[in-house]
mmCIF file of C-alpha atoms and ligand atoms in Angstrom:
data_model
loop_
_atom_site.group_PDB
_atom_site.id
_atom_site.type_symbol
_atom_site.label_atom_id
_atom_site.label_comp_id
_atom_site.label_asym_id
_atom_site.label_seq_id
_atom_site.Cartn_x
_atom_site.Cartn_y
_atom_site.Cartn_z
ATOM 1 C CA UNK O 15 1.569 -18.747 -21.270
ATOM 2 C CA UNK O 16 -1.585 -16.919 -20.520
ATOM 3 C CA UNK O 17 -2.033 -16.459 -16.731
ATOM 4 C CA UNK O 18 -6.009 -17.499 -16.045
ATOM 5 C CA UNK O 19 -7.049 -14.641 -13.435
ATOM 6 C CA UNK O 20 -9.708 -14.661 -10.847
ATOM 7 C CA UNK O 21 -10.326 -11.600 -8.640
ATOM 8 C CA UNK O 22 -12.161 -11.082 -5.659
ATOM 9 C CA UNK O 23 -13.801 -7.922 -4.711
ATOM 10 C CA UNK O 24 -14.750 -6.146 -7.530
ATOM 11 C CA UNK O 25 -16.383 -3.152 -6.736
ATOM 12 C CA UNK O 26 -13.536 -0.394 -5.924
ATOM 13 C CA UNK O 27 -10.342 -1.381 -6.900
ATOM 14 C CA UNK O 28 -10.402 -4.714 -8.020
ATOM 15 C CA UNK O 29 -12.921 -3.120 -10.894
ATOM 16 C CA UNK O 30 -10.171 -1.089 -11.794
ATOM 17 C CA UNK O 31 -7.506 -3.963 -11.346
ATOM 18 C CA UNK O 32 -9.876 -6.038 -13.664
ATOM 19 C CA UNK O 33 -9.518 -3.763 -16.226
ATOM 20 C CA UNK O 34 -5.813 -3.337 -16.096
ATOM 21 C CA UNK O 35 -5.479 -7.346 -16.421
ATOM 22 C CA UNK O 36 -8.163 -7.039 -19.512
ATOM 23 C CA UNK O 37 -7.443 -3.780 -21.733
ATOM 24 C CA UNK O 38 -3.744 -2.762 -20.602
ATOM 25 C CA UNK O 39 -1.653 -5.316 -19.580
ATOM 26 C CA UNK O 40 0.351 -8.289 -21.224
ATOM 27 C CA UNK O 41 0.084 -12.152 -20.450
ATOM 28 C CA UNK O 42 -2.991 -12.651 -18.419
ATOM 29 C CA UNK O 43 -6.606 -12.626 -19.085
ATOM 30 C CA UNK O 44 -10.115 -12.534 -16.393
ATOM 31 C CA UNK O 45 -11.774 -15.877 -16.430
ATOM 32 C CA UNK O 46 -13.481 -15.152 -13.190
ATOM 33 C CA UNK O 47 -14.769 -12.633 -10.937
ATOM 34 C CA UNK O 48 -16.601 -12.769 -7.378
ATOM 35 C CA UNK O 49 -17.993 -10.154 -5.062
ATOM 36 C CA UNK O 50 -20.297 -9.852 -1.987
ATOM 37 C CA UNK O 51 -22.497 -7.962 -4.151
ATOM 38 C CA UNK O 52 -23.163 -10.253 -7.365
ATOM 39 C CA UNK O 53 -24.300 -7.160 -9.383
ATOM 40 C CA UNK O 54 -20.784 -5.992 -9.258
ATOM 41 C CA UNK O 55 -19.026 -9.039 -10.415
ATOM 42 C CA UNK O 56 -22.020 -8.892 -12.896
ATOM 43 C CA UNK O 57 -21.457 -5.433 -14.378
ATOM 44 C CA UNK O 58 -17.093 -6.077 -14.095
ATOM 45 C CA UNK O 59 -17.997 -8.611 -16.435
ATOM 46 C CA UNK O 60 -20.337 -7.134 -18.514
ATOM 47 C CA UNK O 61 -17.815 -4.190 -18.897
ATOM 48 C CA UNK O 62 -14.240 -5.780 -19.421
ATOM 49 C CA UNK O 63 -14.799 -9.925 -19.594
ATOM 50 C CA UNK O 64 -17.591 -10.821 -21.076
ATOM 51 C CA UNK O 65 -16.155 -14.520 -21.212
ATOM 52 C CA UNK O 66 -15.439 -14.811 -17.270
ATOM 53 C CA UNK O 67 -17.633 -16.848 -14.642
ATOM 54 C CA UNK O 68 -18.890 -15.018 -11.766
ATOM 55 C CA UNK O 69 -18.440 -17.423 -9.182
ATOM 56 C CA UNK O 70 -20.996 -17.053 -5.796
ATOM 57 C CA UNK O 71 -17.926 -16.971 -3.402
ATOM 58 C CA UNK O 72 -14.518 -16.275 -3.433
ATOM 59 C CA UNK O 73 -13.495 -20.016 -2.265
ATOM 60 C CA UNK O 74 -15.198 -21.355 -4.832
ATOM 61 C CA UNK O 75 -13.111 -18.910 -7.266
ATOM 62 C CA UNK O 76 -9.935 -19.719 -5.339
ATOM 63 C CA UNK O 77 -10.628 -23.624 -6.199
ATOM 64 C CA UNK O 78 -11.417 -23.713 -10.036
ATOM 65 C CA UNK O 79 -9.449 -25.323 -12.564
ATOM 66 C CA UNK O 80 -9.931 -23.003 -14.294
ATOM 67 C CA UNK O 81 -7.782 -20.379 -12.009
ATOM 68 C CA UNK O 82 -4.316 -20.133 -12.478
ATOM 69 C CA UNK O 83 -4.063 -17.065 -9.614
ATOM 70 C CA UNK O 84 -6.120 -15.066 -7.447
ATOM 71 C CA UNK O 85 -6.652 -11.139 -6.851
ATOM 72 C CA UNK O 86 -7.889 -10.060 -3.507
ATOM 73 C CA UNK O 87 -9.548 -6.750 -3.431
ATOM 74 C CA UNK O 88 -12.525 -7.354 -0.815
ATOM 75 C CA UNK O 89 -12.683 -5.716 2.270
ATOM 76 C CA UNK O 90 -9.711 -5.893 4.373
ATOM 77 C CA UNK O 91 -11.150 -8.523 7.624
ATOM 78 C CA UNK O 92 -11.636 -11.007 4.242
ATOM 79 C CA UNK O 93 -8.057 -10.910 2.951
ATOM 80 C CA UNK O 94 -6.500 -13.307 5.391
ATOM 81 C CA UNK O 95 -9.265 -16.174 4.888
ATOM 82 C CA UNK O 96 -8.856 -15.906 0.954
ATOM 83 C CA UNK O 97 -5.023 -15.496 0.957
ATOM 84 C CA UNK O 98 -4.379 -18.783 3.064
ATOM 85 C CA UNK O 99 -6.575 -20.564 0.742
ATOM 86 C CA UNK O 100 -4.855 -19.704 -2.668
ATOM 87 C CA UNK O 101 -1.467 -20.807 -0.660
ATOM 88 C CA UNK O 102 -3.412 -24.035 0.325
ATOM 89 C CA UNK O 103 -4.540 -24.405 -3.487
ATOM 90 C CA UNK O 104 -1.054 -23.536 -4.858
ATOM 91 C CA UNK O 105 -1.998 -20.688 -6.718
ATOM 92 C CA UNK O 106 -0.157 -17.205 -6.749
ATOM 93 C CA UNK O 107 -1.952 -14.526 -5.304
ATOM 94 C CA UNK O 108 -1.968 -10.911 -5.151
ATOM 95 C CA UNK O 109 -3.020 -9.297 -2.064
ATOM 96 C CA UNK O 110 -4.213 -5.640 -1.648
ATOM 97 C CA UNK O 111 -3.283 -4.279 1.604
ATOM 98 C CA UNK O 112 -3.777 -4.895 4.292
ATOM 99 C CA UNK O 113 -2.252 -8.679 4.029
ATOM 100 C CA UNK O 114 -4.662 -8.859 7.496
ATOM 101 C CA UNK O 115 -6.164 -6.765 9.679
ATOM 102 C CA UNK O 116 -3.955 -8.001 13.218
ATOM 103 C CA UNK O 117 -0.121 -8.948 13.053
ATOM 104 C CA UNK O 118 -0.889 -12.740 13.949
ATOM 105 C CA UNK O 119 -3.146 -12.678 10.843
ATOM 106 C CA UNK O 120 -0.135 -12.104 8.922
ATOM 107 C CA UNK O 121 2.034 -14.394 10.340
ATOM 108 C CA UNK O 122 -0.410 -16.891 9.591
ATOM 109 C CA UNK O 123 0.476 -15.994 6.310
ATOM 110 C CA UNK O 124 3.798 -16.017 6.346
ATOM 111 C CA UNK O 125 3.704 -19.089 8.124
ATOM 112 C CA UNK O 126 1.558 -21.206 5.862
ATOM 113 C CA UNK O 127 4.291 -19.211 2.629
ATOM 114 C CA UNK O 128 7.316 -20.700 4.312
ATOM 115 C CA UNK O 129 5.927 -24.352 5.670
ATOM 116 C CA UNK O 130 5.064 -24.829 1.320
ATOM 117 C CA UNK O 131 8.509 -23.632 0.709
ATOM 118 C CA UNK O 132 7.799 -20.858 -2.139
ATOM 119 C CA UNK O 133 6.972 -17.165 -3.074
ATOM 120 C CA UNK O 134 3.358 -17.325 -3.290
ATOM 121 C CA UNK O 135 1.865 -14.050 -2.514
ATOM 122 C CA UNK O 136 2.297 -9.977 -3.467
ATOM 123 C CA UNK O 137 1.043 -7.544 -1.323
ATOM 124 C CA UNK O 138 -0.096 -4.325 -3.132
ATOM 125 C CA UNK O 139 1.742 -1.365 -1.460
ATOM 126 C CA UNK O 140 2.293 -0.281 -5.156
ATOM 127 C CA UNK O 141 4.120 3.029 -3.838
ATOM 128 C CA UNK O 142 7.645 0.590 -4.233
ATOM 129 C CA UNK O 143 6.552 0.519 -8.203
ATOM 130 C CA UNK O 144 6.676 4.420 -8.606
ATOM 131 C CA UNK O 145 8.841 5.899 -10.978
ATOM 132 C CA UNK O 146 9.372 8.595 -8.610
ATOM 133 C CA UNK O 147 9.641 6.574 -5.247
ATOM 134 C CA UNK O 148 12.121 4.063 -7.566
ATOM 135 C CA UNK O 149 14.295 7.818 -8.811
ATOM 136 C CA UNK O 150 14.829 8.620 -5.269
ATOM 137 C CA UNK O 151 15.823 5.125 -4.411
ATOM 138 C CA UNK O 152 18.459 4.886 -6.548
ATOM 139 C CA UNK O 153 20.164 8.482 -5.329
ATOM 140 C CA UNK O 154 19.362 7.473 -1.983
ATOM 141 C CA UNK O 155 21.151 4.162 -2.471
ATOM 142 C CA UNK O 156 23.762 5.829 -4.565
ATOM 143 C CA UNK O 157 24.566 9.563 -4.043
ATOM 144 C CA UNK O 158 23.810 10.823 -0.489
ATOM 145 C CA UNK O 159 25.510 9.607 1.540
ATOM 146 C CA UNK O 160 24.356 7.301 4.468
ATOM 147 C CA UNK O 161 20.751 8.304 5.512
ATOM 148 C CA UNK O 162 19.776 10.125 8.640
ATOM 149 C CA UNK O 163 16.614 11.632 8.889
ATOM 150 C CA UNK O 164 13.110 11.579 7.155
ATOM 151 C CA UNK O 165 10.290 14.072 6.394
ATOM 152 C CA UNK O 166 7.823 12.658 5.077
ATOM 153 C CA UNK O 167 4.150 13.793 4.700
ATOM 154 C CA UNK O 168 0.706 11.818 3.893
ATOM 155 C CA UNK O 169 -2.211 14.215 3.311
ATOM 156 C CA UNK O 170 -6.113 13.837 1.830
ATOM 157 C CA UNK O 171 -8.174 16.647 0.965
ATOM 158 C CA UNK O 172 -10.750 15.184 3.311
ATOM 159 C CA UNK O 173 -12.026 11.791 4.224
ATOM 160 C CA UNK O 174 -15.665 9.980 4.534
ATOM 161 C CA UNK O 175 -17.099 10.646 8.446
ATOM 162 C CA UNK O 176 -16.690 6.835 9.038
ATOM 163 C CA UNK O 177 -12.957 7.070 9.357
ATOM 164 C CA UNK O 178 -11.738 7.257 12.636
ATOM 165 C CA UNK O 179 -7.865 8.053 14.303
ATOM 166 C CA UNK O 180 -6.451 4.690 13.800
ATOM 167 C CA UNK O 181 -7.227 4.722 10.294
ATOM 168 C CA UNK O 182 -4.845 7.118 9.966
ATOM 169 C CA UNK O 183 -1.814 4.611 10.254
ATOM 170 C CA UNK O 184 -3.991 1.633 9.121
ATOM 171 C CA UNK O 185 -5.310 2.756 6.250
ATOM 172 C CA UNK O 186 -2.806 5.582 5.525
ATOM 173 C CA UNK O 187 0.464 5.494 6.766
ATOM 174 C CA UNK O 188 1.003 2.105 5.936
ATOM 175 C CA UNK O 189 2.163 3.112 2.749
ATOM 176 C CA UNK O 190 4.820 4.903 4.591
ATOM 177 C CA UNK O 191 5.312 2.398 6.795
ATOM 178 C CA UNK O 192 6.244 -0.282 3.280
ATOM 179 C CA UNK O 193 7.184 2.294 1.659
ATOM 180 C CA UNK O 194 10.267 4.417 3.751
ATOM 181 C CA UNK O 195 11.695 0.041 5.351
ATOM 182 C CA UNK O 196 12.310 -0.307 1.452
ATOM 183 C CA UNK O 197 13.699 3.127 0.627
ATOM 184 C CA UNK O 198 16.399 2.633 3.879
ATOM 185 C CA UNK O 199 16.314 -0.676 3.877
ATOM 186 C CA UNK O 200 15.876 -0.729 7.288
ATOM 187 C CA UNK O 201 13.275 -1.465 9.876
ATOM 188 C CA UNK O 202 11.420 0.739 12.980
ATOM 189 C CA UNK O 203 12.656 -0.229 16.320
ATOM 190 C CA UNK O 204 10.242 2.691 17.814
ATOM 191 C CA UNK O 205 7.087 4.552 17.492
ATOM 192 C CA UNK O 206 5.720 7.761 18.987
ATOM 193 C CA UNK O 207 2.858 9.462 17.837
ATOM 194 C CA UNK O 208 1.787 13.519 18.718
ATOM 195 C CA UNK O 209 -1.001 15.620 18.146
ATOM 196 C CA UNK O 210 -0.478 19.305 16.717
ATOM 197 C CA UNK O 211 -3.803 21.869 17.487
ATOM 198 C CA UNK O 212 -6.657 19.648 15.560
ATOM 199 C CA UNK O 213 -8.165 21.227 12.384
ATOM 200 C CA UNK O 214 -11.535 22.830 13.409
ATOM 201 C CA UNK O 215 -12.653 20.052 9.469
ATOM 202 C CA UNK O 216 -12.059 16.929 11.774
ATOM 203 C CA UNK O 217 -14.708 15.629 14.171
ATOM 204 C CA UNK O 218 -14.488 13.831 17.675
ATOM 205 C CA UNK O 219 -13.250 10.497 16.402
ATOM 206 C CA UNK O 220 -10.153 11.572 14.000
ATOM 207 C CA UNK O 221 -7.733 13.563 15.338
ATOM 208 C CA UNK O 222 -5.656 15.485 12.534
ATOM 209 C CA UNK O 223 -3.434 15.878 11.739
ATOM 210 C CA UNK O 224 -1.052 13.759 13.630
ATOM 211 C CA UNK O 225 2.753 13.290 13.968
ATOM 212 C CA UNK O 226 4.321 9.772 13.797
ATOM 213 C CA UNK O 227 7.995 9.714 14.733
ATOM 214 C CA UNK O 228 9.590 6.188 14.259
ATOM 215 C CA UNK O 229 13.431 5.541 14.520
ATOM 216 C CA UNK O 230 15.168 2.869 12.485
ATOM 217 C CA UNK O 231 17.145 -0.193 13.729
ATOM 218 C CA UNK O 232 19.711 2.035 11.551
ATOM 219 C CA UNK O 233 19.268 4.991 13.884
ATOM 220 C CA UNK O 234 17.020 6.823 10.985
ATOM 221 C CA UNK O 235 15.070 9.323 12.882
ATOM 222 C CA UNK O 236 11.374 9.503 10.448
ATOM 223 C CA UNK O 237 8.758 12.155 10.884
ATOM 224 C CA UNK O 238 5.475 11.589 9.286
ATOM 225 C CA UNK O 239 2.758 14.157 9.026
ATOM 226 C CA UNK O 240 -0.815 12.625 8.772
ATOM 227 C CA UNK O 241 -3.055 15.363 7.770
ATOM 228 C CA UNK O 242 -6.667 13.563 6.012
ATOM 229 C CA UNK O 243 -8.666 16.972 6.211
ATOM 230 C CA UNK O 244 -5.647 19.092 4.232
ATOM 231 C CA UNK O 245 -8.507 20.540 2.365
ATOM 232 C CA UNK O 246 -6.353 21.500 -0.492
ATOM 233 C CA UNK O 247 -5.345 18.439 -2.374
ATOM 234 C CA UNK O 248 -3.620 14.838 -2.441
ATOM 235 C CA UNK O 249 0.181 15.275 -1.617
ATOM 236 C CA UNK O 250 2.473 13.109 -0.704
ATOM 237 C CA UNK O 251 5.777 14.460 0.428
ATOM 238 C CA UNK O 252 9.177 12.601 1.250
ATOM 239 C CA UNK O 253 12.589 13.932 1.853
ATOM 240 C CA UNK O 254 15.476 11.880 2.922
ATOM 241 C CA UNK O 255 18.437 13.667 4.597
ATOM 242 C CA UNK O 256 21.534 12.203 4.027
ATOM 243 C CA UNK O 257 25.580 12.819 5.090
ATOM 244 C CA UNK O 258 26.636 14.106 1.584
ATOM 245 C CA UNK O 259 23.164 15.613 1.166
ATOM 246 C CA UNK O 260 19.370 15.355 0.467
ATOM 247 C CA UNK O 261 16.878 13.941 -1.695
ATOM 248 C CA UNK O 262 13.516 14.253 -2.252
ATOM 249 C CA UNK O 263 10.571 12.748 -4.071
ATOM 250 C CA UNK O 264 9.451 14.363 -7.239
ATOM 251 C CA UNK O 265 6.526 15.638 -8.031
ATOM 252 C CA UNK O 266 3.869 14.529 -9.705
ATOM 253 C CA UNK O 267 4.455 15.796 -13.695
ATOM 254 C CA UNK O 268 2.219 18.726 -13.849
ATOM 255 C CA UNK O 269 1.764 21.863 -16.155
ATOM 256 C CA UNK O 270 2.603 24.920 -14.818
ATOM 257 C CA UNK O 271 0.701 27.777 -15.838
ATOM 258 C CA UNK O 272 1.334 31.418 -15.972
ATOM 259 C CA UNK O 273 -2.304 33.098 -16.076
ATOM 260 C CA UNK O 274 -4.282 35.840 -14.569
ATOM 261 C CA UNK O 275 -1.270 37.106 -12.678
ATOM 262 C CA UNK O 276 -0.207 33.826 -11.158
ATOM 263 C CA UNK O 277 2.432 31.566 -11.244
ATOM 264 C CA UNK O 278 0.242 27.872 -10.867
ATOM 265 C CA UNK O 279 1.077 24.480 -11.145
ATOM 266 C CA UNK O 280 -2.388 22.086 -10.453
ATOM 267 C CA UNK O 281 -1.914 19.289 -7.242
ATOM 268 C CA UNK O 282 -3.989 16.224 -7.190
ATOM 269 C CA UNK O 283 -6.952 15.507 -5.198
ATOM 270 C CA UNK O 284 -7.682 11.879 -5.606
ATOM 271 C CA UNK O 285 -4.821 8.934 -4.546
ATOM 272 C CA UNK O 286 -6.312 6.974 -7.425
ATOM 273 C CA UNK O 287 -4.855 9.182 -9.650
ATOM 274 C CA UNK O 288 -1.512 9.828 -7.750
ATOM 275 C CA UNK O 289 -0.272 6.344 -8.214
ATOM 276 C CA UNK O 290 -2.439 5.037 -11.241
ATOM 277 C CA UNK O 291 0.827 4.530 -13.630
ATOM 278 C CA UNK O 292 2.576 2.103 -10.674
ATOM 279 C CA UNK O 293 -0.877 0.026 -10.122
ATOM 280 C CA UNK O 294 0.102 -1.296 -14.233
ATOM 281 C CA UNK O 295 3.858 -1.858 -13.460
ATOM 282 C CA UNK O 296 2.994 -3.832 -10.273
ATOM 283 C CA UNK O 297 0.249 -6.218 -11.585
ATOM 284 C CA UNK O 298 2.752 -6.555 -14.899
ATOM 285 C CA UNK O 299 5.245 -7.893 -11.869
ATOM 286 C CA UNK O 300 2.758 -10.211 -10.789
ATOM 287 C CA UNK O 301 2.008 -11.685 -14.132
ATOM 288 C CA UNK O 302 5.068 -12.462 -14.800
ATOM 289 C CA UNK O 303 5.442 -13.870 -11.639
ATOM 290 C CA UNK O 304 2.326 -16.054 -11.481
ATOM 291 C CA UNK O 305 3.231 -17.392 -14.922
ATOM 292 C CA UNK O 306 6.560 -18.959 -13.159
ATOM 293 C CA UNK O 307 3.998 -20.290 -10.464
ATOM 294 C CA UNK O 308 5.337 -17.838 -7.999
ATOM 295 C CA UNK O 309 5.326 -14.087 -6.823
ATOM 296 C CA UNK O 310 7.588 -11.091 -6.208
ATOM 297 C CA UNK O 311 7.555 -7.964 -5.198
ATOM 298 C CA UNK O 312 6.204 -7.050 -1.885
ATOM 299 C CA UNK O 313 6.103 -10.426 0.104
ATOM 300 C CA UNK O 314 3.705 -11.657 2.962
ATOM 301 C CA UNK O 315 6.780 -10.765 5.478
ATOM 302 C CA UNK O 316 6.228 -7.279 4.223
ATOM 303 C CA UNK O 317 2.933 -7.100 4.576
ATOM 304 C CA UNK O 318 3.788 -9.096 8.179
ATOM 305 C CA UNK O 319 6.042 -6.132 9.027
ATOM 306 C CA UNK O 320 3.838 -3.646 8.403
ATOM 307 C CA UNK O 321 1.438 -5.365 10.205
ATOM 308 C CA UNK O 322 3.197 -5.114 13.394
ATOM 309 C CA UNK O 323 4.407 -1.430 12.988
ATOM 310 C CA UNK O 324 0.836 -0.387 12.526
ATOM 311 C CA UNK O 325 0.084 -1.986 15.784
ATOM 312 C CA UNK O 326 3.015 -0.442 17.600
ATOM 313 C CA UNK O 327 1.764 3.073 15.880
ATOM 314 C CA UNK O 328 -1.726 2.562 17.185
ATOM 315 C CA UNK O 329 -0.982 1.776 20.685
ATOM 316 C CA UNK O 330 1.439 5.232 20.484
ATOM 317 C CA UNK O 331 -1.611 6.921 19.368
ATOM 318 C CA UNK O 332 -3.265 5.740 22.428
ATOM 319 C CA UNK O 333 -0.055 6.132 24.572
ATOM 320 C CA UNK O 334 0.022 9.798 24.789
ATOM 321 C CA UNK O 335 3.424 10.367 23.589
ATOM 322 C CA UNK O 336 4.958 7.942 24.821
ATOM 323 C CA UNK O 337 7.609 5.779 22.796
ATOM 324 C CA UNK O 338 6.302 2.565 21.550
ATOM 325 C CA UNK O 339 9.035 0.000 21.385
ATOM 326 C CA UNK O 340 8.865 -2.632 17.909
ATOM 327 C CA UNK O 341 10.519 -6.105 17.889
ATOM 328 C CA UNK O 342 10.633 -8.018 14.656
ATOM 329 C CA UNK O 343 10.778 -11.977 14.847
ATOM 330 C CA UNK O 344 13.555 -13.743 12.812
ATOM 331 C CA UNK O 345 13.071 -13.055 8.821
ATOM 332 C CA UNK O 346 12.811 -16.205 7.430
ATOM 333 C CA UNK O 347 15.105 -17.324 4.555
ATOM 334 C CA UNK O 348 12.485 -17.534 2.101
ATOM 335 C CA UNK O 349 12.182 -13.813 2.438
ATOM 336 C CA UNK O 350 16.336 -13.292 2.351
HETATM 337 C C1 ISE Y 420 -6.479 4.907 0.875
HETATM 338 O O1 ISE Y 420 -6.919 3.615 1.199
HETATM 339 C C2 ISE Y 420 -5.144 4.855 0.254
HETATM 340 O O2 ISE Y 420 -4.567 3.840 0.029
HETATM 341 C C3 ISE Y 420 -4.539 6.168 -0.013
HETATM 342 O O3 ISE Y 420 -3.256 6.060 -0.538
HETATM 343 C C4 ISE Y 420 -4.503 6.997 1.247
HETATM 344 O O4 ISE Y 420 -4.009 8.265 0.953
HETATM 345 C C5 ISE Y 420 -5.874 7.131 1.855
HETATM 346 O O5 ISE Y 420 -5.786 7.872 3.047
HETATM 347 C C6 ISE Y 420 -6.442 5.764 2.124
HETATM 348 O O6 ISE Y 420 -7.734 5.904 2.644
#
């Protein structure tokens, strides 16, 4: 079976998502595109499906016949509205984060999931479709030893002026957040966040970097550096420290160069390009998901989850070093 797409939001990522489903991957095609500015859903179409109906809204995408399963790539404060409609029409539906801006958002979610009994939605914290996040999983699961401590470390050459400290967890570190729950398989009981000397390239309303120190229900100890004015490129660091030893993430493949007296290898400076190869494996999961009328993957309670850590990590922000503490309701069996 071909799974009928629609997506939602089609100016930043869901372009690029759009032409995934179109030119690279298998079993689906776009029959439908929507987005608050028509001219985008216009020129999506135009450029990678010619034979798909722009649709004024994204309910009225959502309801078509014509729709076997939804995309949602708008602006975050539209996710939860669109998401509880494709459960409501039945239809699988992938989700980019965040599943909702505020933790009851997302239990919305995960409420409406479990009352119609089936895997519905994917969130997209693609980071768990990594070949190199799935390499260290394994020896994590496998070699180590039982885990005790994380490094990890999140940083952007630089970001636009509009985005402001809690960004840094809500928009950033919530890939860590997914990301380090799956690689433990374990969740935070705690959060504390503290502030190293601020780089003179921030302004007033970001401080950076910033030091998030969560602790597992496990006992994990976690130390994330959040540093979005790094100036010298995109890198993402992660090393778990285990009993028998330590593992970390590799790097991205890269050609090292020995020229003009130095010994160079390139790093990244755009995420796009950090984690382009695991945006194809994880809408390839979806598709063969949605074609069984359900979803896998990263689930609502996931996306739930991180919900409520963000929170915790954005009132330690404002807490002034003091520790946060995080309660998780009772995982429902759908999400065993
Ligand atoms: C962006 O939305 C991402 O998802 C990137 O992975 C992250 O590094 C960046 O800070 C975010 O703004």
């Amino acid at each position: 079976m071909t799974v009928r797409i629609g997506v939602i939001g089609t100016g930043m990522i869901g372009r690029d998502h759009t032409r995934r489903i179109a030119q690279v991957l298998a079993g689906a095609e776009i029959v439908a595109l929507s987005d608050y500015s028509p001219e985008a859903a216009e020129k999506a179409k135009a450029d990678f499906a010619p034979g798909a109906t722009v649709f004024a809204t994204g309910e009225e995408l959502i309801a078509s016949s014509e729709v076997d399963a939804v995309l949602v790539c708008s602006t975050g404060s539209t996710h939860e509205a669109y998401v509880l409609a494709a459960i409501a029409a039945g239809k699988p539906c992938f989700c980019e984060k965040p599943l909702a801006t505020t933790a009851e958002g997302a239990k919305r979610i995960v409420d409406a999931e479990v009352a119609d009994g089936r895997r519905l939605v994917q969130v997209g914290f693609m980071r768990r479709y990594d070949a190199g996040y799935r390499m260290l999983k394994r020896v994590v699961d496998e070699e180590i030893g039982t885990p005790l401590m994380v490094h990890a470390a999140h940083r952007n050459p630089s970001v636009p002026e509009s985005y402001v400290t809690p960004m840094a967890i809500h928009d950033t570190m919530i890939h860590e957040i997914d990301v380090l729950r799956w690689l433990l398989d374990d969740d935070y009981v705690s959060a504390q966040v503290v502030y190293p000397k601020a780089s003179k390239h921030s302004h007033a309303k970001l401080a950076d970097p910033q030091i998030v120190l969560l602790e597992t229900a496990k006992g994990v100890r976690i130390d994330v550096e959040i540093f979005v004015n790094c100036r010298y490129g995109y890198d993402i660091q992660c090393e778990i420290v285990g009993e028998e030893g330590l593992a970390r993430l590799p790097e991205p493949m890269a050609v090292t160069r020995r020229l003009d007296a130095k010994l160079a290898t390139p790093i990244l400076t755009d995420w796009k390009d950090r984690f382009v190869a695991s945006y194809d494996v994880e809408l390839q999961d979806f598709i063969e998901a949605a074609a069984k009328g359900t979803a896998s993957g990263p689930s609502s309670w996931d996306g739930y989850v991180a919900a409520i850590t963000s929170d915790a990590c954005v009132e330690a922000q404002e807490a002034e070093g003091r520790i946060v503490p995080i309660s998780l309701p009772q995982r429902p069996s759908l999400y065993a």
